[in-house]
Amino acid sequence: SRVWSIVARSHAAGRLGSAYLICGPEGYGHWPVALAIAALLNCEWNQSKSGQPPCGECRPCRLIAAANFEGLQVIGPVKTHKNMGEAIELTAALIESRRKEPFTLLDTSSPVTIPIDMARELKRSLSQKAPEGVRRVALLYRMDRMKPEATDALLKLVEEPPPDTTILLM
């Protein structure tokens, strides 16, 4: 509730930051908080910046809750993969597991990382113009699993995000 209070007040005042670090022990609600922030930024009923929580009923709110909104970009740690297509499939599986059970811990029984190709794809995707009326949210899940070269690739993006983009680091 403390995180939400800070973000909601900033949104109501029209003073949202371009990047937020959501930290703490895994399993304490990072994923739901990140999706709530994305919904707050895109809720059709909350465009007045009233400080109210997102409605949860409009199209953007429903799509964000399902992690399927066109303005929501997610990267997270995946197992070793052969190509970008496989990395996308692994990321989709990660998102689906978070959607079904947002408080579970990441399975680290096999090595998982955020590789540079995913970081570059996120950077390329965010360099394109956002759709009209959409505030893009880049959700970087489990940053501690990012390879150093991927971190380097995203450093400039975090320092200077594109317009209408908020970056959430977890």
GROMACS .gro file of C-alpha atoms in nm:
model
  170
    1SER     CA    1   0.000   0.000   0.000
    2ARG     CA    2   0.293   0.235   0.061
    3VAL     CA    3   0.423   0.192  -0.294
    4TRP     CA    4   0.075   0.241  -0.433
    5SER     CA    5   0.024   0.557  -0.228
    6ILE     CA    6   0.344   0.713  -0.362
    7VAL     CA    7   0.267   0.628  -0.725
    8ALA     CA    8  -0.100   0.733  -0.704
    9ARG     CA    9  -0.007   1.072  -0.552
   10SER     CA   10   0.258   1.127  -0.820
   11HIS     CA   11   0.010   1.035  -1.092
   12ALA     CA   12  -0.257   1.266  -0.949
   13ALA     CA   13  -0.006   1.551  -0.939
   14GLY     CA   14   0.106   1.480  -1.297
   15ARG     CA   15   0.458   1.413  -1.174
   16LEU     CA   16   0.520   1.047  -1.249
   17GLY     CA   17   0.878   0.938  -1.284
   18SER     CA   18   1.004   0.770  -1.598
   19ALA     CA   19   1.140   0.469  -1.407
   20TYR     CA   20   1.064   0.297  -1.078
   21LEU     CA   21   1.254   0.029  -0.889
   22ILE     CA   22   1.021  -0.210  -0.709
   23CYS     CA   23   1.236  -0.400  -0.464
   24GLY     CA   24   1.204  -0.638  -0.172
   25PRO     CA   25   1.196  -1.013  -0.122
   26GLU     CA   26   1.052  -1.208  -0.414
   27GLY     CA   27   0.698  -1.328  -0.361
   28TYR     CA   28   0.582  -1.012  -0.182
   29GLY     CA   29   0.374  -0.873  -0.465
   30HIS     CA   30   0.606  -0.707  -0.716
   31TRP     CA   31   0.411  -0.842  -1.012
   32PRO     CA   32   0.065  -0.723  -0.897
   33VAL     CA   33   0.206  -0.380  -0.807
   34ALA     CA   34   0.370  -0.347  -1.148
   35LEU     CA   35   0.048  -0.441  -1.329
   36ALA     CA   36  -0.151  -0.200  -1.109
   37ILE     CA   37   0.087   0.082  -1.205
   38ALA     CA   38   0.050  -0.008  -1.574
   39ALA     CA   39  -0.329  -0.007  -1.533
   40LEU     CA   40  -0.321   0.326  -1.349
   41LEU     CA   41  -0.132   0.481  -1.641
   42ASN     CA   42  -0.369   0.344  -1.904
   43CYS     CA   43  -0.712   0.319  -1.737
   44GLU     CA   44  -0.976   0.485  -1.953
   45TRP     CA   45  -1.169   0.597  -1.645
   46ASN     CA   46  -0.866   0.737  -1.468
   47GLN     CA   47  -0.747   0.987  -1.729
   48SER     CA   48  -0.836   1.277  -1.500
   49LYS     CA   49  -0.543   1.184  -1.275
   50SER     CA   50  -0.773   1.178  -0.977
   51GLY     CA   51  -0.546   0.957  -0.768
   52GLN     CA   52  -0.813   0.686  -0.772
   53PRO     CA   53  -0.713   0.325  -0.840
   54PRO     CA   54  -0.768   0.190  -1.191
   55CYS     CA   55  -1.123   0.068  -1.260
   56GLY     CA   56  -1.026  -0.287  -1.355
   57GLU     CA   57  -1.318  -0.299  -1.600
   58CYS     CA   58  -1.215  -0.099  -1.908
   59ARG     CA   59  -1.035  -0.264  -2.200
   60PRO     CA   60  -0.682  -0.151  -2.101
   61CYS     CA   61  -0.732  -0.262  -1.738
   62ARG     CA   62  -0.856  -0.605  -1.842
   63LEU     CA   63  -0.575  -0.656  -2.094
   64ILE     CA   64  -0.310  -0.541  -1.847
   65ALA     CA   65  -0.445  -0.780  -1.581
   66ALA     CA   66  -0.400  -1.059  -1.837
   67ALA     CA   67  -0.052  -0.919  -1.925
   68ASN     CA   68  -0.172  -0.888  -2.285
   69PHE     CA   69  -0.187  -0.509  -2.338
   70GLU     CA   70  -0.019  -0.364  -2.648
   71GLY     CA   71   0.158  -0.103  -2.435
   72LEU     CA   72   0.298  -0.355  -2.185
   73GLN     CA   73   0.642  -0.491  -2.268
   74VAL     CA   74   0.779  -0.762  -2.037
   75ILE     CA   75   1.120  -0.922  -2.023
   76GLY     CA   76   1.230  -1.166  -1.761
   77PRO     CA   77   1.480  -1.442  -1.703
   78VAL     CA   78   1.456  -1.745  -1.931
   79LYS     CA   79   1.644  -2.071  -1.973
   80THR     CA   80   1.912  -2.097  -2.239
   81HIS     CA   81   1.748  -2.075  -2.580
   82LYS     CA   82   1.850  -2.129  -2.942
   83ASN     CA   83   1.685  -1.828  -3.104
   84MET     CA   84   1.467  -1.524  -3.037
   85GLY     CA   85   1.148  -1.716  -3.118
   86GLU     CA   86   1.221  -1.964  -2.842
   87ALA     CA   87   1.306  -1.679  -2.603
   88ILE     CA   88   0.967  -1.520  -2.680
   89GLU     CA   89   0.792  -1.851  -2.607
   90LEU     CA   90   0.980  -1.887  -2.278
   91THR     CA   91   0.890  -1.529  -2.184
   92ALA     CA   92   0.523  -1.597  -2.266
   93ALA     CA   93   0.535  -1.901  -2.037
   94LEU     CA   94   0.690  -1.688  -1.760
   95ILE     CA   95   0.419  -1.424  -1.801
   96GLU     CA   96   0.148  -1.691  -1.793
   97SER     CA   97   0.290  -1.839  -1.471
   98ARG     CA   98   0.296  -1.491  -1.312
   99ARG     CA   99  -0.060  -1.428  -1.430
  100LYS     CA  100  -0.184  -1.752  -1.274
  101GLU     CA  101   0.017  -1.725  -0.952
  102PRO     CA  102   0.177  -1.380  -0.904
  103PHE     CA  103   0.327  -1.456  -0.562
  104THR     CA  104   0.524  -1.772  -0.646
  105LEU     CA  105   0.901  -1.768  -0.642
  106LEU     CA  106   1.102  -1.793  -0.962
  107ASP     CA  107   1.225  -2.148  -1.026
  108THR     CA  108   1.603  -2.124  -1.025
  109SER     CA  109   1.673  -2.499  -1.033
  110SER     CA  110   1.815  -2.447  -1.382
  111PRO     CA  111   2.011  -2.136  -1.483
  112VAL     CA  112   1.793  -1.852  -1.603
  113THR     CA  113   1.908  -1.513  -1.731
  114ILE     CA  114   1.788  -1.213  -1.924
  115PRO     CA  115   2.004  -1.231  -2.239
  116ILE     CA  116   2.121  -0.942  -2.452
  117ASP     CA  117   1.897  -1.031  -2.747
  118MET     CA  118   1.588  -0.972  -2.532
  119ALA     CA  119   1.727  -0.642  -2.405
  120ARG     CA  120   1.799  -0.528  -2.760
  121GLU     CA  121   1.449  -0.629  -2.876
  122LEU     CA  122   1.292  -0.432  -2.590
  123LYS     CA  123   1.502  -0.129  -2.678
  124ARG     CA  124   1.406  -0.159  -3.047
  125SER     CA  125   1.037  -0.199  -2.964
  126LEU     CA  126   1.032   0.103  -2.734
  127SER     CA  127   1.209   0.319  -2.994
  128GLN     CA  128   0.894   0.305  -3.208
  129LYS     CA  129   0.617   0.558  -3.151
  130ALA     CA  130   0.358   0.456  -2.891
  131PRO     CA  131   0.001   0.405  -3.016
  132GLU     CA  132  -0.228   0.706  -2.962
  133GLY     CA  133  -0.353   0.726  -2.603
  134VAL     CA  134  -0.126   0.446  -2.478
  135ARG     CA  135   0.131   0.497  -2.206
  136ARG     CA  136   0.383   0.219  -2.257
  137VAL     CA  137   0.514   0.029  -1.958
  138ALA     CA  138   0.833  -0.174  -1.980
  139LEU     CA  139   0.838  -0.430  -1.701
  140LEU     CA  140   1.184  -0.573  -1.640
  141TYR     CA  141   1.123  -0.869  -1.411
  142ARG     CA  142   1.410  -1.002  -1.199
  143MET     CA  143   1.678  -0.758  -1.304
  144ASP     CA  144   1.926  -0.945  -1.086
  145ARG     CA  145   1.922  -1.219  -1.353
  146MET     CA  146   2.029  -0.986  -1.633
  147LYS     CA  147   2.357  -1.060  -1.807
  148PRO     CA  148   2.608  -0.772  -1.786
  149GLU     CA  149   2.595  -0.705  -2.161
  150ALA     CA  150   2.215  -0.687  -2.144
  151THR     CA  151   2.243  -0.439  -1.857
  152ASP     CA  152   2.477  -0.226  -2.064
  153ALA     CA  153   2.234  -0.237  -2.359
  154LEU     CA  154   1.948  -0.105  -2.143
  155LEU     CA  155   2.136   0.155  -1.941
  156LYS     CA  156   2.066   0.444  -2.182
  157LEU     CA  157   1.700   0.336  -2.209
  158VAL     CA  158   1.657   0.355  -1.831
  159GLU     CA  159   1.839   0.689  -1.811
  160GLU     CA  160   1.640   0.845  -2.097
  161PRO     CA  161   1.321   0.650  -2.175
  162PRO     CA  162   1.123   0.734  -2.487
  163PRO     CA  163   0.820   0.965  -2.451
  164ASP     CA  164   0.507   0.811  -2.297
  165THR     CA  165   0.708   0.527  -2.146
  166THR     CA  166   0.749   0.419  -1.786
  167ILE     CA  167   1.006   0.158  -1.691
  168LEU     CA  168   0.944  -0.069  -1.393
  169LEU     CA  169   1.249  -0.252  -1.264
  170MET     CA  170   1.190  -0.546  -1.034
   0.00000   0.00000   0.00000
